[in-house]
XYZ file of C-alpha atoms in Angstrom:
626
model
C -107.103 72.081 33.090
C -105.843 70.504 29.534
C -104.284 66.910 29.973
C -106.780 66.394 32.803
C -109.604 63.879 32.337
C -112.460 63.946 34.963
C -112.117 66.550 37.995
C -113.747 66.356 41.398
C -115.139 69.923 43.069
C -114.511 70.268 46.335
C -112.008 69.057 48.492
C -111.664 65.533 49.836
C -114.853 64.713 52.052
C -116.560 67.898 50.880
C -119.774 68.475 48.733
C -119.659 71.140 46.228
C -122.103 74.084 46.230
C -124.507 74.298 42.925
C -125.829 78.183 42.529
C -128.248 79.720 39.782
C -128.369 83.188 39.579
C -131.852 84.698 37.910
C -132.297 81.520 35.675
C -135.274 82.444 33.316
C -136.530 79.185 30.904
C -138.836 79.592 28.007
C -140.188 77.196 25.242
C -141.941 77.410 22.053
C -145.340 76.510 22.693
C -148.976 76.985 21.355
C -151.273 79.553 23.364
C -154.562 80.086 22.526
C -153.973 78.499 18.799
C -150.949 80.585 18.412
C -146.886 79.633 18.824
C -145.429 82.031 21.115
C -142.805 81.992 23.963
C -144.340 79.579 27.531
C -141.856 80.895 30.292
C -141.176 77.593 32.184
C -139.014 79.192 35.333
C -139.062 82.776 35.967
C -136.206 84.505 37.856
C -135.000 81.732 39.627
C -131.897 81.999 42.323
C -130.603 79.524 44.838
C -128.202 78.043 46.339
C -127.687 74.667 47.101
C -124.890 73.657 49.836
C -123.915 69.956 50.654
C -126.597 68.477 52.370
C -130.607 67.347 51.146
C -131.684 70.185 48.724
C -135.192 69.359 47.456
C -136.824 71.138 45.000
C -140.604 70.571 45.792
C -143.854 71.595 43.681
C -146.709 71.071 42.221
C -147.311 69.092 38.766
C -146.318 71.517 36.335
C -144.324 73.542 38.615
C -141.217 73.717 36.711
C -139.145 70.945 39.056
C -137.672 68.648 36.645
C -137.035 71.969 34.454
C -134.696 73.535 37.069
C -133.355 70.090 38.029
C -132.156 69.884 34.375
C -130.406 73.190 34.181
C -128.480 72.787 37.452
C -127.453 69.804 36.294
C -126.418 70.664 32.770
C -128.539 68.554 30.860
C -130.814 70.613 29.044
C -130.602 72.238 25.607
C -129.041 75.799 26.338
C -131.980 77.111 23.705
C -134.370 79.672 25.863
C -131.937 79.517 28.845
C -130.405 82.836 30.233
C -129.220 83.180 33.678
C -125.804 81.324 34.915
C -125.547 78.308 36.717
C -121.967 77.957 38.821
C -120.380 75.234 40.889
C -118.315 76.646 43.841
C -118.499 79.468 42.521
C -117.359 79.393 39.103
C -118.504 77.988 35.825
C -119.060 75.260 35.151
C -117.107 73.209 32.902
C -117.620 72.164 29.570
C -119.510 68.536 29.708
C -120.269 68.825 33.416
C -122.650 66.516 32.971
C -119.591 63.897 32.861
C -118.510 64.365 36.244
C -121.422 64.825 38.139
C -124.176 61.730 39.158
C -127.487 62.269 37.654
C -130.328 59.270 38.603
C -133.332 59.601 35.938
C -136.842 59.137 37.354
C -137.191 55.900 35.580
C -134.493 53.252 36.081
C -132.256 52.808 33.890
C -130.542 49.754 34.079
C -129.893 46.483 32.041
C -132.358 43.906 33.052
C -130.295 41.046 32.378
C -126.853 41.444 33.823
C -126.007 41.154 37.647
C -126.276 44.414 40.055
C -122.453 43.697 40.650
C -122.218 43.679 36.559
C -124.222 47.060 36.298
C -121.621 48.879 38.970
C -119.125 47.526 37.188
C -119.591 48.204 34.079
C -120.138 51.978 34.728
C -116.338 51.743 36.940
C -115.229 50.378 33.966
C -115.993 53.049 31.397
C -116.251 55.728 33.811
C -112.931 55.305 36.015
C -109.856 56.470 34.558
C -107.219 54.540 32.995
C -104.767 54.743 35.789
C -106.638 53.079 37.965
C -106.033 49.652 37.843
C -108.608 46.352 37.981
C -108.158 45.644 41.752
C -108.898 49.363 42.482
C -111.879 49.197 40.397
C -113.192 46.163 41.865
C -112.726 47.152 45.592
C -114.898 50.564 44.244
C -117.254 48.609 43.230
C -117.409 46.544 46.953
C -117.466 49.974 48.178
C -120.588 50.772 46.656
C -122.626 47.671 46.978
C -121.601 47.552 50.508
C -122.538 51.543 50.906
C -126.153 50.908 49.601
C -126.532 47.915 51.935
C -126.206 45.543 48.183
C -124.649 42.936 49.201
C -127.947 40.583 49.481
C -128.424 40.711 45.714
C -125.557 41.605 44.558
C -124.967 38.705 42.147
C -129.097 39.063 41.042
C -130.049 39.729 37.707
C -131.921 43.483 37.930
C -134.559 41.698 35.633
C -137.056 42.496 32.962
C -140.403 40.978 31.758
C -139.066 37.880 31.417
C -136.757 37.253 34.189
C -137.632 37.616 37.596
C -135.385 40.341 39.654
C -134.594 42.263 42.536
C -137.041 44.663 44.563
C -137.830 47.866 43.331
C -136.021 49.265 46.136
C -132.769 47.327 45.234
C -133.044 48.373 41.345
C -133.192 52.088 42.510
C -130.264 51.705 44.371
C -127.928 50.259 42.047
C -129.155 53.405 39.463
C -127.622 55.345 42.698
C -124.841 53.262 42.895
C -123.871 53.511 39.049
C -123.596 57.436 39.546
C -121.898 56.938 43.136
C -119.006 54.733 41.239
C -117.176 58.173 40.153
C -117.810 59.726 43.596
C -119.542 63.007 42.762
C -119.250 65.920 45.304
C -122.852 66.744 43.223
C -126.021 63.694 43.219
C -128.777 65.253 40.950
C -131.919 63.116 41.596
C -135.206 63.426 39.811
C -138.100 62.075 41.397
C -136.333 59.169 43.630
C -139.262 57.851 45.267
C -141.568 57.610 41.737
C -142.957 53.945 41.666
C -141.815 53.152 45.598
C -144.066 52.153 48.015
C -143.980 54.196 51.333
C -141.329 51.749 52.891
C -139.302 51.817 50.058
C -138.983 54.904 49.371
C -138.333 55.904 53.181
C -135.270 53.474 52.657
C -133.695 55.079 49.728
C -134.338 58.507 51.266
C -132.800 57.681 53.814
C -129.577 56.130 51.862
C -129.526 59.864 50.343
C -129.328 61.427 53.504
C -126.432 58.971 55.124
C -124.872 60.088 51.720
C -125.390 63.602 52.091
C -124.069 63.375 56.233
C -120.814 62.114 53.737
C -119.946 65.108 52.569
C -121.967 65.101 48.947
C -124.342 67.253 47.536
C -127.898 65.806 46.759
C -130.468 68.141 44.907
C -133.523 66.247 43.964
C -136.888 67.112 42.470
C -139.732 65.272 44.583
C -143.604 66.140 44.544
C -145.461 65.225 47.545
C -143.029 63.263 49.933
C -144.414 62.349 53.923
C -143.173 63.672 56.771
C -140.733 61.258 57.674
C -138.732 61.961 54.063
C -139.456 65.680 54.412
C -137.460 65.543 57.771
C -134.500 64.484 56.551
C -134.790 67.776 53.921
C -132.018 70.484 54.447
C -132.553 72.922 52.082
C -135.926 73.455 50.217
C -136.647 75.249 47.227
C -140.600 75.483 46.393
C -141.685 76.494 43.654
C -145.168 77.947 41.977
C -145.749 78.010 38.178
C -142.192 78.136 37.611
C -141.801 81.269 40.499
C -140.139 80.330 43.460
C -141.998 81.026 46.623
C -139.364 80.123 49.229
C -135.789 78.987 49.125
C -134.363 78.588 52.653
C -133.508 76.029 55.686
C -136.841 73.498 55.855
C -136.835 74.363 59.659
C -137.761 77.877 58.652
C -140.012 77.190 55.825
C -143.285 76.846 58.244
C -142.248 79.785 60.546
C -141.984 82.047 56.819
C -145.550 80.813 55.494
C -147.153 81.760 58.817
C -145.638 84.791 58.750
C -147.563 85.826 55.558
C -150.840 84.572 56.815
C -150.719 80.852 56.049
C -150.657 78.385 58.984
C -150.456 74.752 59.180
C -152.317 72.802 61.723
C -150.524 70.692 64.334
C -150.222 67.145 63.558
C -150.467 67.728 59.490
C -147.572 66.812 56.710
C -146.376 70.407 55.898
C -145.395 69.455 51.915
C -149.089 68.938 51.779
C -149.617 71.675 53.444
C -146.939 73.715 51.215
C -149.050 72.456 48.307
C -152.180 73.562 49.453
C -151.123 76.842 49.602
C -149.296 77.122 46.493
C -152.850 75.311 44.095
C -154.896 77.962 46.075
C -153.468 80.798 44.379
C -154.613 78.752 41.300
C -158.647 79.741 40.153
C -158.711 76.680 38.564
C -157.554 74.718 41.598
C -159.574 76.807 44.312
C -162.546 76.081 42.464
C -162.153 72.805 43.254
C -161.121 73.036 46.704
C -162.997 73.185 49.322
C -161.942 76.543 51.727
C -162.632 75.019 54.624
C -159.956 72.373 54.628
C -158.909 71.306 58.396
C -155.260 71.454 57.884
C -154.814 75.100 57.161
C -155.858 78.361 58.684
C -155.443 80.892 56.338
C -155.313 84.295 57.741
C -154.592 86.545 54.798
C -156.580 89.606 53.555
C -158.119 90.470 50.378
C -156.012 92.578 49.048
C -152.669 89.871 50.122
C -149.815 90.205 47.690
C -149.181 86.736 45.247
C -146.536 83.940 46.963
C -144.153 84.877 44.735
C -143.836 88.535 45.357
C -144.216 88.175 49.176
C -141.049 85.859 49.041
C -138.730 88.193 46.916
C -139.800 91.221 49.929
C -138.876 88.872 52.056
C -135.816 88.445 54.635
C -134.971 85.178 52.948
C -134.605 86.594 49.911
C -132.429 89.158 50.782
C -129.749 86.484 52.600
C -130.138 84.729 49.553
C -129.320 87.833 46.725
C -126.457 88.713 49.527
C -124.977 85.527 49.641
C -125.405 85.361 45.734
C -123.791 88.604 45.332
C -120.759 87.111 47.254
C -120.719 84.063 45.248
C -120.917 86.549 41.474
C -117.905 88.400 42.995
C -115.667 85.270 42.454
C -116.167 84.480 39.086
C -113.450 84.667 36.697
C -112.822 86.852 33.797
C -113.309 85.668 30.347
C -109.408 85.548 30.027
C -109.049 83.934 33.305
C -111.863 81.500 32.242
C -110.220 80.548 29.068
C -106.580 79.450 31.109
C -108.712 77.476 33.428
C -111.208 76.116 30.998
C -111.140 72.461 32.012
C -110.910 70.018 28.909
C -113.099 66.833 30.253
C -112.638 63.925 27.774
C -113.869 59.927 27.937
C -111.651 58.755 30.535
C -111.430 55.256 27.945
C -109.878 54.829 24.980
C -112.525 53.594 22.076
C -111.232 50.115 21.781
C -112.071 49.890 25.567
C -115.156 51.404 25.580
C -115.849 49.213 22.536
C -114.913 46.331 24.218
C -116.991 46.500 27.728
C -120.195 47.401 25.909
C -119.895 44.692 23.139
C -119.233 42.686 26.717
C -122.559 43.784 27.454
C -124.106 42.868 24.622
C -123.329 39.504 24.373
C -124.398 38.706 28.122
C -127.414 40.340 27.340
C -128.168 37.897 23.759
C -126.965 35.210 26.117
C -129.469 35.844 28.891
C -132.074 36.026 26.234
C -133.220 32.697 25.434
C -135.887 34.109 22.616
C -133.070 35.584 20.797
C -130.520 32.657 20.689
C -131.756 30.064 21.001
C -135.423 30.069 19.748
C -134.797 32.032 17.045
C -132.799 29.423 15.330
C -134.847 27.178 16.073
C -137.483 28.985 14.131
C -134.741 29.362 11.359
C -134.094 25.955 10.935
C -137.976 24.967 10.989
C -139.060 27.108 8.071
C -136.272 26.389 5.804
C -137.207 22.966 6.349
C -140.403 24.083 5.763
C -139.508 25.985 2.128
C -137.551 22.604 1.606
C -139.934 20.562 1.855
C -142.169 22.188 -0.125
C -140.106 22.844 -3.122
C -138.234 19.438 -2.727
C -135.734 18.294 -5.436
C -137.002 20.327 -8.045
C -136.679 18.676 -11.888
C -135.581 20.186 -14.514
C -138.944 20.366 -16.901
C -139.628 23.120 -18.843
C -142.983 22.936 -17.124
C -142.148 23.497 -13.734
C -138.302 24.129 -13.321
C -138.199 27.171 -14.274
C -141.190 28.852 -12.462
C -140.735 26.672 -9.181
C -137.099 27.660 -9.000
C -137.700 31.452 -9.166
C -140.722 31.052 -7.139
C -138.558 29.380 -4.465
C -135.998 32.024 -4.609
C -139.215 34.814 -4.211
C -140.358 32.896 -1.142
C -136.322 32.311 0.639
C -135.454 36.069 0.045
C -139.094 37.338 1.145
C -138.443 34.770 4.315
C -135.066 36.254 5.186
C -135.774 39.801 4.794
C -139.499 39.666 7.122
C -138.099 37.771 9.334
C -135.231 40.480 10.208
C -137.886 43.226 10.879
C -137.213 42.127 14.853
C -134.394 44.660 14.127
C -136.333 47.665 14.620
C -136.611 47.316 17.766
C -132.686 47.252 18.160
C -132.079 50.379 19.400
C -135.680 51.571 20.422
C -135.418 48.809 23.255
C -132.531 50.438 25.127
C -133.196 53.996 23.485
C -133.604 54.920 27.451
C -130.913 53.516 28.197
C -128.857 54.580 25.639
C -129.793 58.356 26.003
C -128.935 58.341 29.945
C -125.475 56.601 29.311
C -124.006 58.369 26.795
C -125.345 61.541 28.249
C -123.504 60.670 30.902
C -120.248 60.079 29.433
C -120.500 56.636 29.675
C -119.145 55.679 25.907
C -119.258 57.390 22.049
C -121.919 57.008 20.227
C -120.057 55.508 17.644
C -119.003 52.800 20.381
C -122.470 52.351 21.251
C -123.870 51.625 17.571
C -120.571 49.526 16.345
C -120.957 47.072 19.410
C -124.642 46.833 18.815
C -124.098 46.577 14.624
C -121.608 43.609 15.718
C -123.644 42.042 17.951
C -126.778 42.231 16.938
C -125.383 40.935 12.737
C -123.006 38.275 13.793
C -124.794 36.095 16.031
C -128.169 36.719 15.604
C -128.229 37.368 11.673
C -125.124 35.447 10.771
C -125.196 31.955 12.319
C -129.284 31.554 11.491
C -128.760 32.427 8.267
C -126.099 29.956 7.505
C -128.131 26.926 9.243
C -130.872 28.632 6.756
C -129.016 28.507 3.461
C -127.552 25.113 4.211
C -130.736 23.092 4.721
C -132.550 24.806 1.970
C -129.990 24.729 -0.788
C -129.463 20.777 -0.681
C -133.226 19.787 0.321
C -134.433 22.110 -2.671
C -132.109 20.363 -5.212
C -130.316 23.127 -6.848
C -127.049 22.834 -8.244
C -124.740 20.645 -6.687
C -121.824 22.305 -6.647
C -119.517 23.969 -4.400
C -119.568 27.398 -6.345
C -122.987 27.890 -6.510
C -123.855 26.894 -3.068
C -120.878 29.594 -1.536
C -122.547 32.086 -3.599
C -126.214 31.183 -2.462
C -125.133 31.464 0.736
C -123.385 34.749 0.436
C -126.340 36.272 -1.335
C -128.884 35.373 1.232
C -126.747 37.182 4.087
C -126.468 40.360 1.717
C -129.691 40.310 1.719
C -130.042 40.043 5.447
C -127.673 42.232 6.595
C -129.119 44.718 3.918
C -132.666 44.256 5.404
C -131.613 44.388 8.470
C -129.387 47.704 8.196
C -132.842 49.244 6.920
C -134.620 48.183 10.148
C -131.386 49.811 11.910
C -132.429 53.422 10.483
C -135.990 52.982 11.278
C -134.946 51.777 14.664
C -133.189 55.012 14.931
C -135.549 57.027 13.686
C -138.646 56.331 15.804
C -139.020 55.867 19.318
C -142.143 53.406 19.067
C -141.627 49.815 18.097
C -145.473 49.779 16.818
C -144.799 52.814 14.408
C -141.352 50.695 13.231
C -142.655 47.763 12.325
C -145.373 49.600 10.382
C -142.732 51.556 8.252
C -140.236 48.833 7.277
C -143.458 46.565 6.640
C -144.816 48.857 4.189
C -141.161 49.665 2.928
C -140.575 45.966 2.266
C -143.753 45.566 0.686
C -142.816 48.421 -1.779
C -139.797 46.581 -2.643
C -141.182 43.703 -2.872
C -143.075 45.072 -5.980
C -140.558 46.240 -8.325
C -138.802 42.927 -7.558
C -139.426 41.847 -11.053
C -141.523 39.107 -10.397
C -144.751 40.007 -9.716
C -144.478 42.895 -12.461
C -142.166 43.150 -15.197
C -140.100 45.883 -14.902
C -139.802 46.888 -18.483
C -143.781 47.189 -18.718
C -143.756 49.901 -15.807
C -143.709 53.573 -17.369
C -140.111 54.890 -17.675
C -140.902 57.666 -14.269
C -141.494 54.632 -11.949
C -139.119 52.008 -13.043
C -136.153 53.959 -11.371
C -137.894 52.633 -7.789
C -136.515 49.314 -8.763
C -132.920 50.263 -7.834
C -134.200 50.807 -4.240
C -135.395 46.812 -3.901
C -133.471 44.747 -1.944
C -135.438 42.110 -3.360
C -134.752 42.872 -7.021
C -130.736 42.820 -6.639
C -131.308 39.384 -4.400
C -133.680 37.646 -7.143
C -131.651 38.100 -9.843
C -128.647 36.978 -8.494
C -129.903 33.853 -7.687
C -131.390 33.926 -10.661
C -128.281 34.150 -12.292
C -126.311 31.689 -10.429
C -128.758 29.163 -10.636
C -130.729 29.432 -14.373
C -127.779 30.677 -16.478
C -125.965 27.911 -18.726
C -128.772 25.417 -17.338
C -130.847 23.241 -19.366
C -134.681 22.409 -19.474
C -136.165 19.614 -21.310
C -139.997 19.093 -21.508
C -141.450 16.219 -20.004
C -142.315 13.887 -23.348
C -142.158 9.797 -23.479
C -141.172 10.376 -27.183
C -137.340 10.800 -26.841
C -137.416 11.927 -30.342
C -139.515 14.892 -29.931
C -138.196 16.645 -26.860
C -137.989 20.038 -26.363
C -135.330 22.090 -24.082
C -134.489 25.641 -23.702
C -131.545 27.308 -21.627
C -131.893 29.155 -18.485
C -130.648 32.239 -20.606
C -133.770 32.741 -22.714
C -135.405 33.110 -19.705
C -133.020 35.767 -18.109
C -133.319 37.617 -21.213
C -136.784 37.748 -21.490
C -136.596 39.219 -17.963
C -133.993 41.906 -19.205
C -131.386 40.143 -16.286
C -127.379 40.615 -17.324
C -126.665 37.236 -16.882
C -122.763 37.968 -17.286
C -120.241 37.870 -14.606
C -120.505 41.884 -13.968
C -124.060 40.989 -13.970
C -124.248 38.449 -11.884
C -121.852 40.486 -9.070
C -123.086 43.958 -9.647
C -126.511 42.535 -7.607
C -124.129 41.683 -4.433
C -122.306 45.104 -4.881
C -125.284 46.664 -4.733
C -126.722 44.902 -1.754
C -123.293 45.776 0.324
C -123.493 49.483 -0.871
C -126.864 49.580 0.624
C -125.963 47.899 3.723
C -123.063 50.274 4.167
C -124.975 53.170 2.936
C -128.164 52.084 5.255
C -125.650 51.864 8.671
C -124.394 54.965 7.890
C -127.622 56.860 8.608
C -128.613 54.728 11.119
C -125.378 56.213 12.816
C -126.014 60.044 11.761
C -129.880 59.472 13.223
C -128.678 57.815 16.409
C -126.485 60.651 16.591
C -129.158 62.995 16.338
C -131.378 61.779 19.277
C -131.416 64.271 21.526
C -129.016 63.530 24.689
C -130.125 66.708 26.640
C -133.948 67.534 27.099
């Protein structure tokens, strides 16, 4: 109802019941060299009570598919059927209030599993409930998926050593199981478990289930221990089902249509043997006389899929699906009790928890802190030392100041291409969260922006600017040296907010780095220094107002050469000769006047700002549903 923020289904202690009523999925696709319409799930109808409901298939079966819809998160495109919760529809971002665990984990490597659970109460709890309440949720959790051994353990990643693989699928569980769904979508739970393992967490889902909750997972070829603790199954055959019933009954059907399992063998492999035989492709490669089936079926046998619709489980299901159609509201009834789910936070909380998050996570990164200022601080003592207390010759000022300024900027804007990998890192991550109703996306990306700028752009760059300027031997004076130092970190953050919309943009950190390389390279060219820009024909020199490098060169250009004096180096005093910075910056076509010398840094923010803002819009455009 309006005013309310996340609402439970069910009543206290009770599961909810998920239905789909003739649920038909096709994609665009390319058959035989031709796009044309691939139907993914035909006709599809179930229902799924509290309890274990597996859906259980063959690769390519349509599992994940129908996991998807049932659960809200895929792209209503090619979708037609309706998919109800107790019996009604269901409610605008469902997908909010339900738990959904992705097949790959999803969680941040470098905070605590106590961290992870509480960070999703955090953002995912309402307001009203206060931090003690939170807090004892979490305990609830940890101590529900038997946590408390590692509950103050990093999860890990490459670098840092973790928990088990069993632990770190638990606390994915355990940051759906925070808002206590009546409705635990799982897909693929055991993926990447060894047997023990993945009896354990099955077995967590079924304690769960004994709770009162509703688990519907997608699993492929489970053993008979897991299968046991199965309620409901669905099975399903090229995207056809082929039986949806109790699992006690799922045997007793197949035998009844001529297919009987052996005593003593693991009926989902027997299930799948059955279903790849009616496969040409499949039987071809099998061999008939396989020990753990005795097929009994004549020639002229009707396919899985049709037996099963003729069959008496079908027609309890269609009755019972009847009864459930009969309940739905009117579209004027819907309307009064559309429910209105919003983010149960408020922005500047969401936008404080994940910046949290961030910072724990540059913290806990030793590469990113700490090393890379180390690195920082070695080549600009490196560029120092190389162009060390420059003189002021004709000969050599001139050329070894600007090629100085060539080398910092070309420094400062390479060295930020470990951006793109910003959001393509925790793209996963991201997706699943804010899918989830975790935070904005606008929350996500300002934290990030913040995060990622200030510390680990920011504070380098100012160790960077300070060493160089004074070891270098430019001017020494307070002026110049503010505005050296503001330039450089214009030019950063404007780099850097170009790395942000590749990062965005591409989901592969190899196929990044190759596009800002080559972009930077490009700019690098109609910097004005390796070509003059006045030489270039008049339909190419407009690229130069794309070049972060060309705005950054000639304001330091500017603030260092104009008003300055160069003398040549002659032991005559009487015949010296000196010129002024300014013939130089005329010959190069630079405005060396005030609006000149500050247009370059307005330019470098409008492209930072300009830059972020479609980093946003393509963030924004990732797909959240599949």
């Amino acid at each position: 109802m309006k005013g309310s923020t996340r609402q439970r289904f069910g009543s206290a202690g009770e599961g909810s019941t998920v239905s789909c009523h003739r649920v038909n999925y096709e994609v665009e696709a390319k058959i035989d060299g031709k796009y044309g319409k691939k139907t993914i799930l035909k006709d599809i109808s179930g229902v799924f009570r509290p309890g274990m409901n597996a859906i259980l298939g063959p690769t390519g079966s349509g599992k994940t598919s129908l996991l998807d819809i049932l659960a809200a998160r895929k792209e209503p495109k090619g979708i037609s059927g309706s998919v109800l919760i107790d019996g009604k529809s269901l409610p605008k971002n469902f997908k909010l209030v339900s738990g959904y665990v992705v097949q790959d984990d999803v969680v941040m490597g470098t905070l605590t599993v106590r961290e992870n659970l509480a960070f999703s109460a955090a953002l995912r709890l309402p307001d009203t409930l206060s931090k003690e309440e939170r807090e004892s949720r979490v305990d609830d959790v940890v101590k529900e998926l038997g946590l408390g051994q590692c509950a103050d353990t990093k999860v890990g990643t490459e670098f840092i050593r973790g928990v088990s693989g069993g632990e770190r699928k638990r606390t994915n569980i355990g940051m759906e199981l925070i808002i206590k769904p009546s409705v635990l979508f799982l897909d693929e739970p055991t993926t990447g478990l060894d047997a023990s393992t993945a009896n354990a967490v099955m077995h967590l889902l079924a304690r769960l289930s004994r709770r009162g909750r509703s688990i519907i997972f997608s699993i492929h070829q489970p053993r008979y221990k897991i299968y046991r603790l199965f309620d409901t199954l669905h099975l399903l055959s090229l995207g056809e089902t082929v039986y949806h019933g109790p699992v006690c009954e799922a045997l007793e059907y197949f035998s009844s249509i001529g297919f009987v399992c052996q005593p003593h063998n693991n009926p989902p492999d027997f299930f799948l043997y059955v279903i790849n035989e009616e496969s040409s492709a499949v039987n071809l490669a099998l061999d008939d006389t396989k020990e753990d089936v005795v097929i009994q079926r004549t020639s002229y046998a009707k396919p899985l899929a049709e037996e099963y619709f003729k069959s008496r489980h079908s027609t309890l299901l269609q009755d019972e699906a009847r009864q459930i159609l009969k309940g739905i509201p009117t579209k004027e009834e819907s309307k009064i009790q559309e429910q209105i789910i919003t983010y149960p936070c408020s922005f500047p909380k969401q936008l404080s928890h994940v910046s949290r998050r961030a910072v724990l996570n540059i913290i806990r990164n030793p590469f990113l802190t700490v090393a890379g200022t180390v690195i920082v601080i070695i080549l600009s003592a490196i560029i120092g030392g190389i162009y060390f207390q420059l003189d002021n010759s004709i000969e050599f000022g001139i050329q070894n100041r600007i090629g100085a300024f060539f080398f910092l900027i070309m420094q400062q804007i390479f060295s930020n291409m470990s951006a793109v990998e910003l959001f393509i890192q925790e793209r996963v991550i991201f997706v699943h969260e804010s899918a989830s109703g975790f935070y904005r996306v606008s929350t996500y990306f300002f934290a990030k922006c913040v995060c990622d700028l200030l510390p680990l752009r920011t504070i380098p760059t100012i160790f960077y600017c300070t060493i160089s300027y004074w070891m270098i031997g430019l001017r020494p004076e307070a002026g110049p040296f503010f505005f050296y130092t503001l330039n450089l970190l214009l030019t950063t953050y404007t780099a850097t907010a170009m790395a942000f919309v590749v990062s965005s943009s591409v989901s592969m950190a190899a196929i990044g780095t190759l596009v800002i390389a080559i972009c930077y390279v490009l700019m690098m060219v109609f910097s004005g220094l390796l070509v003059n820009i006045n030489s270039l024909p008049v339909w190419l020199r407009w690229l130069q107002y794309l070049s972060i490098f060309r705005y950054s060169q000639n304001a330091l250009a500017i603030n260092e050469l104009s008003g300055m004096e160069f003398c040549s180096k002659n032991a005559d005093p009487l015949n010296v000769t000196c010129t002024d910075g300014n013939v130089y910056l005329e010959r190069q076509g630079i405005d060396y006047s005030t609006w000149g010398l500050w247009q370059n840094e307005v330019a470098l923010f409008s492209m930072t700002l300009g830059f972020l803002f479609l980093a946003y819009i393509q963030l924004r455009r990732i797909p959240k549903l599949k």
